Amino acid sequence: MRKPLADKLRPNELNEVVGQKHILGNGKILDRILKSGRITNMIFYGPPGVGKTTVANIIAEKSNKKFYKLNATNSNLKDIQQIVSTLDTFEGINGILLYLDEIQNFNKKQQQSLLEFIEDGRITLISSTTENPYHYIFKAILSRSTIFEFKPVEKEDVEIAIDRVVKIINKEEENISIELKQKAKEYIVSASNGDVRKAINALEIAIYSTPPNENYSVIIDLDIAKDSTQTKVIAYDMLGDSHYDILSAFQKSIRGSDVDASLHYLARLIKAGDLISICRRILVIASEDIGLAYPNAITMVKSCVDSSMMLGFPEARIPLAEAVVLLATSPKSNSIVIAIDRALDDLEKKEVGDIPIHIKDAHYSGAKNLNRGVGYKYPHNYKNNYVEQQYLPKNIKGSVYYEYGNNKMERASKEYWHKIKVDNSSLI
């Protein structure tokens, strides 16, 4: 069985690994750990195809320990027990290095089964995950491990990997030579979106699906590169970090009034087909970030959301873009979210006391016998439909939750009420 090119040509030394210079470069932390020979428990966190497994394999080869590799997606407690059983054998005399890929797929009990052996040093654990370890990995494992974040590989480094593959194939293959056109290489690199394995897999398809010409050259041009990659990879998992990272960037770009960045992150969400998340997020943005600076925004966004839900993709992209541009270019105010959060905070932290008796319900027989509604002043009976009276409970009388935002709409409202209250107070 022929091994995939990405596995066949996997680097054997750290200096052959592309990208991750922040942890792998000469004198950086992983380089120093490897040179010291003292391998500690590590968690490699990052997207697929950025070198996590490659680096783990290199570290394993350099260690003087028995190496085991498990993938948590298809392993269980019995597999761990079998590895543990070798600790007291000749094989495990120097200890064991266990590489556990996709550790987030192990439940708490499975992760806990390793603790005793990690603590006494008989097992050194290197685990990798595409998900945020602080969300998915048992805290006791986290506290005994160093977390290394692997980042998407930069375009220049993916190009280096692609060039290396072509060079090796041209050296090893006797019957053909590979000629990778520059535009084809740029397209494969761009379509991989920082995933080196994806780029190499695309190149492999291009090479072995293209017949050589009369000179035994396999020429990979732009059209062949496009056919071999099909669809660009967008990092997005409905239940994972990328989902929340994109939504966070989306809202913060709208909040920051950067219309182009807002449309960029909207495009990512559209590409992922995540209509529900887009609609929910823009509806909350209309109140949380625009609020009373432009009160009609939520009505207009709701109309766009309704249209999008009725249309579905691809047409839904148009009203969604309309809503996003509206929100990004609208004046901003977070006075509403601050106000309601202050009110909720008082409920948590203070003994707020009873509702003033004069504004309690008095629409029933016998209410007056209980003094309900007695002394209530009906505002519409007064000038400007306003009269001063106590509405808050006595314990929190004078509390201020809402403060007018510094925008045209709220300034006008503030001026209006200041005038009304001053005017009415002159009548008292």
CSV table of C-alpha atoms in Angstrom, one decimal:
chain,number,residue,atom,x,y,z
A,1,MET,CA,0.0,0.0,0.0
A,2,ARG,CA,1.5,3.4,-1.0
A,3,LYS,CA,1.8,5.9,1.8
A,4,PRO,CA,0.4,9.4,1.3
A,5,LEU,CA,3.1,11.8,0.2
A,6,ALA,CA,2.6,13.9,3.3
A,7,ASP,CA,3.5,10.9,5.5
A,8,LYS,CA,6.3,9.6,3.3
A,9,LEU,CA,8.1,12.9,3.2
A,10,ARG,CA,7.4,13.9,6.8
A,11,PRO,CA,10.5,15.8,8.3
A,12,ASN,CA,12.9,13.9,10.6
A,13,GLU,CA,14.5,16.9,12.2
A,14,LEU,CA,13.1,20.1,13.7
A,15,ASN,CA,15.0,22.3,11.3
A,16,GLU,CA,13.1,20.6,8.4
A,17,VAL,CA,9.7,21.6,9.9
A,18,VAL,CA,8.2,24.6,8.2
A,19,GLY,CA,6.6,27.4,10.3
A,20,GLN,CA,6.2,27.5,14.1
A,21,LYS,CA,9.4,29.6,14.4
A,22,HIS,CA,8.0,31.0,17.7
A,23,ILE,CA,8.5,27.6,19.4
A,24,LEU,CA,10.8,25.6,17.0
A,25,GLY,CA,13.4,28.1,15.9
A,26,ASN,CA,17.0,27.9,17.0
A,27,GLY,CA,17.1,28.7,20.7
A,28,LYS,CA,13.3,28.6,21.1
A,29,ILE,CA,11.6,26.6,23.8
A,30,LEU,CA,11.0,23.3,22.0
A,31,ASP,CA,14.5,23.4,20.4
A,32,ARG,CA,16.0,23.9,23.9
A,33,ILE,CA,13.9,21.1,25.4
A,34,LEU,CA,15.0,18.7,22.7
A,35,LYS,CA,18.6,19.6,23.0
A,36,SER,CA,18.5,19.2,26.8
A,37,GLY,CA,17.2,15.6,26.5
A,38,ARG,CA,14.7,16.2,29.3
A,39,ILE,CA,11.3,15.7,27.7
A,40,THR,CA,8.3,16.9,29.8
A,41,ASN,CA,4.6,16.5,29.4
A,42,MET,CA,3.4,18.7,26.6
A,43,ILE,CA,0.1,19.6,24.9
A,44,PHE,CA,0.3,20.7,21.2
A,45,TYR,CA,-2.7,22.9,20.3
A,46,GLY,CA,-3.5,24.1,16.8
A,47,PRO,CA,-5.3,23.6,13.6
A,48,PRO,CA,-4.8,20.5,11.4
A,49,GLY,CA,-1.7,20.2,9.1
A,50,VAL,CA,0.6,22.6,11.0
A,51,GLY,CA,3.2,20.1,12.3
A,52,LYS,CA,1.9,18.8,15.6
A,53,THR,CA,2.3,15.1,14.8
A,54,THR,CA,5.6,15.7,13.0
A,55,VAL,CA,7.1,17.4,16.0
A,56,ALA,CA,5.8,14.8,18.4
A,57,ASN,CA,7.4,12.0,16.2
A,58,ILE,CA,10.7,13.9,16.1
A,59,ILE,CA,10.8,14.3,19.9
A,60,ALA,CA,9.9,10.6,20.3
A,61,GLU,CA,12.8,9.5,18.1
A,62,LYS,CA,15.2,11.7,20.1
A,63,SER,CA,14.0,10.4,23.5
A,64,ASN,CA,15.4,7.3,25.1
A,65,LYS,CA,12.0,6.0,25.9
A,66,LYS,CA,9.6,3.3,24.5
A,67,PHE,CA,7.3,5.2,22.2
A,68,TYR,CA,3.6,4.5,21.9
A,69,LYS,CA,1.1,6.4,19.7
A,70,LEU,CA,-2.7,6.4,20.2
A,71,ASN,CA,-5.4,8.4,18.5
A,72,ALA,CA,-8.2,9.2,21.0
A,73,THR,CA,-10.9,9.0,18.3
A,74,ASN,CA,-10.5,5.2,18.0
A,75,SER,CA,-8.8,4.2,21.3
A,76,ASN,CA,-10.2,3.4,24.7
A,77,LEU,CA,-9.3,2.6,28.3
A,78,LYS,CA,-8.1,-0.9,27.4
A,79,ASP,CA,-5.5,0.5,25.1
A,80,ILE,CA,-4.1,2.7,27.9
A,81,GLN,CA,-4.1,-0.3,30.3
A,82,GLN,CA,-2.1,-2.3,27.7
A,83,ILE,CA,0.5,0.4,27.5
A,84,VAL,CA,0.7,0.7,31.3
A,85,SER,CA,1.2,-3.0,31.6
A,86,THR,CA,4.6,-2.7,29.9
A,87,LEU,CA,6.0,-0.3,32.5
A,88,ASP,CA,7.4,-3.0,34.6
A,89,THR,CA,8.9,-4.9,31.7
A,90,PHE,CA,12.3,-4.5,30.0
A,91,GLU,CA,10.7,-2.4,27.3
A,92,GLY,CA,9.6,0.2,29.7
A,93,ILE,CA,12.7,0.3,31.8
A,94,ASN,CA,13.5,3.9,30.8
A,95,GLY,CA,9.9,4.9,30.9
A,96,ILE,CA,7.3,5.5,28.2
A,97,LEU,CA,6.6,8.3,25.9
A,98,LEU,CA,3.0,8.3,24.9
A,99,TYR,CA,1.8,10.4,22.0
A,100,LEU,CA,-2.0,10.8,22.3
A,101,ASP,CA,-3.5,12.5,19.2
A,102,GLU,CA,-6.8,14.3,19.4
A,103,ILE,CA,-6.9,14.0,23.2
A,104,GLN,CA,-10.1,16.1,23.4
A,105,ASN,CA,-11.9,12.9,22.3
A,106,PHE,CA,-11.0,11.1,25.6
A,107,ASN,CA,-13.5,11.5,28.4
A,108,LYS,CA,-12.6,12.6,31.9
A,109,LYS,CA,-12.2,9.0,33.2
A,110,GLN,CA,-9.9,8.1,30.3
A,111,GLN,CA,-7.7,11.1,30.8
A,112,GLN,CA,-7.6,10.5,34.6
A,113,SER,CA,-6.3,7.0,34.0
A,114,LEU,CA,-3.0,8.5,33.0
A,115,LEU,CA,-2.5,10.8,36.0
A,116,GLU,CA,-0.8,8.4,38.4
A,117,PHE,CA,1.8,7.5,35.8
A,118,ILE,CA,2.3,11.1,34.6
A,119,GLU,CA,2.9,12.2,38.2
A,120,ASP,CA,5.6,9.7,39.0
A,121,GLY,CA,7.3,10.2,35.6
A,122,ARG,CA,6.9,6.7,34.3
A,123,ILE,CA,4.8,8.0,31.4
A,124,THR,CA,5.7,11.2,29.6
A,125,LEU,CA,2.7,12.5,27.7
A,126,ILE,CA,2.7,14.4,24.5
A,127,SER,CA,-0.9,15.1,23.4
A,128,SER,CA,-2.2,17.1,20.5
A,129,THR,CA,-5.6,18.7,20.0
A,130,THR,CA,-7.3,21.0,17.4
A,131,GLU,CA,-9.6,22.3,20.2
A,132,ASN,CA,-8.8,24.8,23.0
A,133,PRO,CA,-7.2,22.6,25.7
A,134,TYR,CA,-8.6,24.8,28.5
A,135,HIS,CA,-12.1,23.8,27.3
A,136,TYR,CA,-11.6,20.1,26.6
A,137,ILE,CA,-8.7,18.7,28.7
A,138,PHE,CA,-9.0,17.7,32.3
A,139,LYS,CA,-7.5,20.3,34.6
A,140,ALA,CA,-5.2,17.9,36.4
A,141,ILE,CA,-3.6,17.0,33.0
A,142,LEU,CA,-3.3,20.7,32.1
A,143,SER,CA,-1.5,21.5,35.4
A,144,ARG,CA,1.1,18.9,34.7
A,145,SER,CA,1.7,19.9,31.1
A,146,THR,CA,3.2,22.7,29.1
A,147,ILE,CA,0.9,24.0,26.3
A,148,PHE,CA,2.4,24.9,23.0
A,149,GLU,CA,0.2,26.7,20.4
A,150,PHE,CA,0.9,25.8,16.8
A,151,LYS,CA,-0.3,28.4,14.4
A,152,PRO,CA,-1.4,28.3,10.7
A,153,VAL,CA,1.7,28.1,8.6
A,154,GLU,CA,2.5,31.3,6.7
A,155,LYS,CA,2.3,31.2,2.9
A,156,GLU,CA,6.1,31.6,2.5
A,157,ASP,CA,6.7,28.5,4.7
A,158,VAL,CA,4.1,26.4,2.9
A,159,GLU,CA,5.9,27.3,-0.4
A,160,ILE,CA,9.1,26.0,1.2
A,161,ALA,CA,7.4,22.7,2.0
A,162,ILE,CA,6.0,22.4,-1.5
A,163,ASP,CA,9.4,23.1,-3.1
A,164,ARG,CA,11.0,20.5,-0.8
A,165,VAL,CA,8.4,17.9,-2.0
A,166,VAL,CA,9.0,18.6,-5.7
A,167,LYS,CA,12.8,18.5,-5.1
A,168,ILE,CA,12.6,15.1,-3.4
A,169,ILE,CA,10.3,13.6,-6.0
A,170,ASN,CA,12.6,14.8,-8.8
A,171,LYS,CA,15.5,13.3,-7.1
A,172,GLU,CA,13.8,9.9,-6.3
A,173,GLU,CA,11.7,9.4,-9.4
A,174,GLU,CA,13.7,8.1,-12.4
A,175,ASN,CA,11.0,8.1,-15.0
A,176,ILE,CA,9.5,11.5,-14.6
A,177,SER,CA,10.4,15.1,-13.6
A,178,ILE,CA,8.0,17.5,-12.0
A,179,GLU,CA,7.6,21.1,-13.3
A,180,LEU,CA,5.4,23.2,-11.0
A,181,LYS,CA,4.4,26.5,-12.5
A,182,GLN,CA,4.6,29.5,-10.2
A,183,LYS,CA,0.9,30.4,-10.5
A,184,ALA,CA,-0.1,26.8,-9.8
A,185,LYS,CA,2.1,26.8,-6.7
A,186,GLU,CA,0.7,30.0,-5.5
A,187,TYR,CA,-2.8,28.7,-5.9
A,188,ILE,CA,-2.2,25.5,-4.0
A,189,VAL,CA,-0.5,27.4,-1.2
A,190,SER,CA,-3.4,29.9,-1.0
A,191,ALA,CA,-6.1,27.2,-1.1
A,192,SER,CA,-4.4,25.2,1.7
A,193,ASN,CA,-5.1,28.1,4.2
A,194,GLY,CA,-2.0,27.4,6.3
A,195,ASP,CA,-2.5,23.6,6.3
A,196,VAL,CA,0.8,22.1,5.0
A,197,ARG,CA,-0.7,18.6,4.7
A,198,LYS,CA,-3.6,19.9,2.6
A,199,ALA,CA,-1.1,21.6,0.3
A,200,ILE,CA,1.0,18.4,-0.1
A,201,ASN,CA,-2.1,16.3,-0.7
A,202,ALA,CA,-3.3,18.7,-3.4
A,203,LEU,CA,0.2,18.5,-5.0
A,204,GLU,CA,0.2,14.7,-4.8
A,205,ILE,CA,-3.2,14.6,-6.7
A,206,ALA,CA,-1.9,17.0,-9.3
A,207,ILE,CA,1.3,15.0,-9.9
A,208,TYR,CA,-0.1,11.5,-10.1
A,209,SER,CA,-3.2,12.4,-12.0
A,210,THR,CA,-1.3,14.3,-14.7
A,211,PRO,CA,0.3,12.2,-17.5
A,212,PRO,CA,3.8,13.1,-18.5
A,213,ASN,CA,4.5,14.7,-21.8
A,214,GLU,CA,6.8,13.3,-24.5
A,215,ASN,CA,9.8,14.5,-22.5
A,216,TYR,CA,8.6,12.6,-19.4
A,217,SER,CA,7.8,15.9,-17.7
A,218,VAL,CA,4.7,16.3,-15.5
A,219,ILE,CA,3.8,20.0,-15.9
A,220,ILE,CA,1.4,21.3,-13.2
A,221,ASP,CA,-0.2,24.5,-14.4
A,222,LEU,CA,-2.9,26.7,-12.8
A,223,ASP,CA,-5.9,24.7,-14.3
A,224,ILE,CA,-4.5,21.4,-12.9
A,225,ALA,CA,-3.9,23.0,-9.5
A,226,LYS,CA,-7.5,24.2,-9.4
A,227,ASP,CA,-8.8,20.8,-10.3
A,228,SER,CA,-6.6,19.2,-7.6
A,229,THR,CA,-7.6,21.4,-4.8
A,230,GLN,CA,-11.3,21.8,-5.6
A,231,THR,CA,-12.4,23.9,-2.6
A,232,LYS,CA,-10.4,26.1,-0.4
A,233,VAL,CA,-10.2,24.9,3.2
A,234,ILE,CA,-11.8,27.3,5.7
A,235,ALA,CA,-11.1,26.5,9.4
A,236,TYR,CA,-14.6,26.2,10.8
A,237,ASP,CA,-16.2,23.7,13.3
A,238,MET,CA,-19.7,24.4,14.5
A,239,LEU,CA,-18.8,23.1,18.0
A,240,GLY,CA,-15.2,24.1,18.1
A,241,ASP,CA,-12.9,27.1,18.7
A,242,SER,CA,-12.9,28.3,15.1
A,243,HIS,CA,-16.7,28.8,15.3
A,244,TYR,CA,-16.5,31.1,18.3
A,245,ASP,CA,-13.3,32.8,17.1
A,246,ILE,CA,-14.9,33.9,13.8
A,247,LEU,CA,-18.1,35.0,15.5
A,248,SER,CA,-16.0,37.0,18.0
A,249,ALA,CA,-14.0,38.7,15.2
A,250,PHE,CA,-17.2,39.3,13.3
A,251,GLN,CA,-18.9,41.1,16.2
A,252,LYS,CA,-15.8,43.1,17.2
A,253,SER,CA,-15.3,44.3,13.6
A,254,ILE,CA,-18.9,45.5,13.5
A,255,ARG,CA,-18.5,47.1,16.9
A,256,GLY,CA,-15.3,48.8,15.7
A,257,SER,CA,-17.1,50.1,12.6
A,258,ASP,CA,-14.7,48.4,10.2
A,259,VAL,CA,-17.1,47.6,7.4
A,260,ASP,CA,-14.6,45.7,5.3
A,261,ALA,CA,-13.4,43.4,8.1
A,262,SER,CA,-17.1,42.9,9.0
A,263,LEU,CA,-17.8,41.7,5.5
A,264,HIS,CA,-14.7,39.5,5.5
A,265,TYR,CA,-15.9,37.6,8.6
A,266,LEU,CA,-19.4,37.5,7.3
A,267,ALA,CA,-18.0,35.8,4.1
A,268,ARG,CA,-16.3,33.2,6.3
A,269,LEU,CA,-19.5,32.4,8.0
A,270,ILE,CA,-21.4,32.3,4.7
A,271,LYS,CA,-18.7,30.0,3.3
A,272,ALA,CA,-19.3,27.7,6.2
A,273,GLY,CA,-23.1,27.8,5.6
A,274,ASP,CA,-23.8,28.9,9.1
A,275,LEU,CA,-27.0,30.9,8.6
A,276,ILE,CA,-28.3,30.5,12.1
A,277,SER,CA,-25.2,31.8,13.8
A,278,ILE,CA,-25.0,34.8,11.5
A,279,CYS,CA,-28.7,35.8,12.2
A,280,ARG,CA,-28.4,35.4,15.9
A,281,ARG,CA,-25.3,37.4,16.1
A,282,ILE,CA,-26.4,40.4,14.0
A,283,LEU,CA,-29.7,40.5,16.0
A,284,VAL,CA,-27.8,40.8,19.3
A,285,ILE,CA,-25.3,43.3,17.8
A,286,ALA,CA,-28.2,45.6,16.8
A,287,SER,CA,-29.1,46.0,20.5
A,288,GLU,CA,-25.8,45.4,22.2
A,289,ASP,CA,-23.5,47.6,20.1
A,290,ILE,CA,-25.8,50.0,18.2
A,291,GLY,CA,-28.7,50.2,20.7
A,292,LEU,CA,-30.3,53.6,21.2
A,293,ALA,CA,-27.8,55.4,18.9
A,294,TYR,CA,-29.9,54.1,16.1
A,295,PRO,CA,-33.0,52.3,17.5
A,296,ASN,CA,-34.4,51.4,14.0
A,297,ALA,CA,-31.4,49.2,13.4
A,298,ILE,CA,-32.9,46.2,15.1
A,299,THR,CA,-36.1,46.5,13.0
A,300,MET,CA,-34.2,46.7,9.8
A,301,VAL,CA,-31.8,43.9,10.8
A,302,LYS,CA,-34.8,41.7,11.8
A,303,SER,CA,-36.3,42.3,8.3
A,304,CYS,CA,-33.0,41.2,6.7
A,305,VAL,CA,-32.9,38.2,9.0
A,306,ASP,CA,-36.4,37.2,8.0
A,307,SER,CA,-35.5,37.6,4.3
A,308,SER,CA,-32.4,35.5,4.7
A,309,MET,CA,-34.2,32.7,6.5
A,310,MET,CA,-36.8,32.6,3.7
A,311,LEU,CA,-34.3,32.8,0.9
A,312,GLY,CA,-31.6,30.5,2.1
A,313,PHE,CA,-28.1,30.4,0.6
A,314,PRO,CA,-26.8,31.6,-1.8
A,315,GLU,CA,-29.3,34.4,-2.1
A,316,ALA,CA,-29.3,35.0,1.7
A,317,ARG,CA,-25.9,36.5,1.4
A,318,ILE,CA,-27.4,39.7,0.0
A,319,PRO,CA,-29.7,40.7,2.9
A,320,LEU,CA,-27.1,39.5,5.4
A,321,ALA,CA,-24.5,41.8,3.8
A,322,GLU,CA,-27.0,44.7,3.8
A,323,ALA,CA,-27.6,44.2,7.6
A,324,VAL,CA,-23.9,43.9,8.3
A,325,VAL,CA,-23.0,47.1,6.4
A,326,LEU,CA,-25.9,48.9,8.1
A,327,LEU,CA,-24.6,47.8,11.5
A,328,ALA,CA,-20.9,48.5,10.8
A,329,THR,CA,-21.7,52.0,9.6
A,330,SER,CA,-24.3,52.9,12.2
A,331,PRO,CA,-23.5,55.1,15.3
A,332,LYS,CA,-22.6,53.0,18.3
A,333,SER,CA,-23.9,52.9,21.9
A,334,ASN,CA,-23.6,50.2,24.5
A,335,SER,CA,-25.7,52.1,27.1
A,336,ILE,CA,-28.5,49.5,27.0
A,337,VAL,CA,-26.3,46.5,27.8
A,338,ILE,CA,-24.5,48.4,30.6
A,339,ALA,CA,-27.9,49.5,32.1
A,340,ILE,CA,-29.5,46.1,32.2
A,341,ASP,CA,-26.3,44.4,33.5
A,342,ARG,CA,-26.1,47.0,36.4
A,343,ALA,CA,-29.7,46.2,37.3
A,344,LEU,CA,-29.1,42.5,37.2
A,345,ASP,CA,-26.0,42.9,39.3
A,346,ASP,CA,-28.0,44.7,42.0
A,347,LEU,CA,-30.3,41.7,42.2
A,348,GLU,CA,-27.4,39.5,42.8
A,349,LYS,CA,-25.5,41.6,45.3
A,350,LYS,CA,-28.1,43.7,47.2
A,351,GLU,CA,-31.2,43.2,49.3
A,352,VAL,CA,-33.3,45.4,47.0
A,353,GLY,CA,-36.4,45.4,49.2
A,354,ASP,CA,-40.1,45.4,48.4
A,355,ILE,CA,-41.9,47.2,45.5
A,356,PRO,CA,-43.2,50.6,46.7
A,357,ILE,CA,-46.8,50.0,47.8
A,358,HIS,CA,-48.3,52.9,45.7
A,359,ILE,CA,-47.2,51.2,42.4
A,360,LYS,CA,-48.3,47.7,43.3
A,361,ASP,CA,-51.3,46.2,41.5
A,362,ALA,CA,-54.6,47.7,42.6
A,363,HIS,CA,-56.9,46.2,40.1
A,364,TYR,CA,-58.8,43.9,42.3
A,365,SER,CA,-61.4,44.1,45.0
A,366,GLY,CA,-60.0,44.8,48.4
A,367,ALA,CA,-56.7,46.3,47.1
A,368,LYS,CA,-57.4,49.6,48.8
A,369,ASN,CA,-57.9,47.8,52.1
A,370,LEU,CA,-54.2,46.8,51.8
A,371,ASN,CA,-53.2,50.3,50.8
A,372,ARG,CA,-52.3,49.0,47.3
A,373,GLY,CA,-52.0,51.9,44.8
A,374,VAL,CA,-52.9,54.5,47.4
A,375,GLY,CA,-51.1,57.7,46.6
A,376,TYR,CA,-50.2,56.7,43.1
A,377,LYS,CA,-49.9,59.7,40.7
A,378,TYR,CA,-51.1,59.0,37.2
A,379,PRO,CA,-48.5,60.8,35.0
A,380,HIS,CA,-51.0,61.5,32.2
A,381,ASN,CA,-52.9,63.8,34.5
A,382,TYR,CA,-49.9,66.1,34.8
A,383,LYS,CA,-48.1,68.5,32.5
A,384,ASN,CA,-45.9,66.9,29.9
A,385,ASN,CA,-47.3,63.5,31.1
A,386,TYR,CA,-44.7,63.5,33.8
A,387,VAL,CA,-44.7,63.7,37.6
A,388,GLU,CA,-42.0,62.9,40.0
A,389,GLN,CA,-42.6,60.0,42.4
A,390,GLN,CA,-40.7,57.0,43.8
A,391,TYR,CA,-40.6,53.9,41.6
A,392,LEU,CA,-37.6,52.0,42.9
A,393,PRO,CA,-37.7,50.0,46.1
A,394,LYS,CA,-36.6,52.0,49.2
A,395,ASN,CA,-33.4,50.0,49.6
A,396,ILE,CA,-32.0,51.0,46.3
A,397,LYS,CA,-33.7,54.4,45.9
A,398,GLY,CA,-31.5,56.7,43.8
A,399,SER,CA,-29.7,54.0,42.0
A,400,VAL,CA,-28.7,54.9,38.4
A,401,TYR,CA,-28.6,52.1,35.9
A,402,TYR,CA,-29.0,53.9,32.6
A,403,GLU,CA,-26.7,56.7,31.5
A,404,TYR,CA,-27.3,58.4,28.2
A,405,GLY,CA,-24.8,57.6,25.5
A,406,ASN,CA,-22.8,60.3,23.7
A,407,ASN,CA,-24.6,60.2,20.4
A,408,LYS,CA,-27.2,62.3,18.6
A,409,MET,CA,-30.2,60.2,19.5
A,410,GLU,CA,-29.5,59.8,23.2
A,411,ARG,CA,-28.3,63.4,23.6
A,412,ALA,CA,-31.6,64.6,22.2
A,413,SER,CA,-33.5,62.3,24.6
A,414,LYS,CA,-31.3,63.5,27.5
A,415,GLU,CA,-32.0,67.2,26.6
A,416,TYR,CA,-35.7,66.5,26.3
A,417,TRP,CA,-36.1,64.9,29.7
A,418,HIS,CA,-33.9,67.5,31.4
A,419,LYS,CA,-36.2,70.2,30.1
A,420,ILE,CA,-39.3,68.3,31.1
A,421,LYS,CA,-38.1,67.6,34.6
A,422,VAL,CA,-36.9,71.2,35.2
A,423,ASP,CA,-40.1,72.5,33.8
A,424,ASN,CA,-42.2,70.3,36.1
A,425,SER,CA,-40.2,71.0,39.1
A,426,SER,CA,-41.0,74.7,38.8
A,427,LEU,CA,-44.6,73.7,39.4
A,428,ILE,CA,-44.0,72.1,42.7
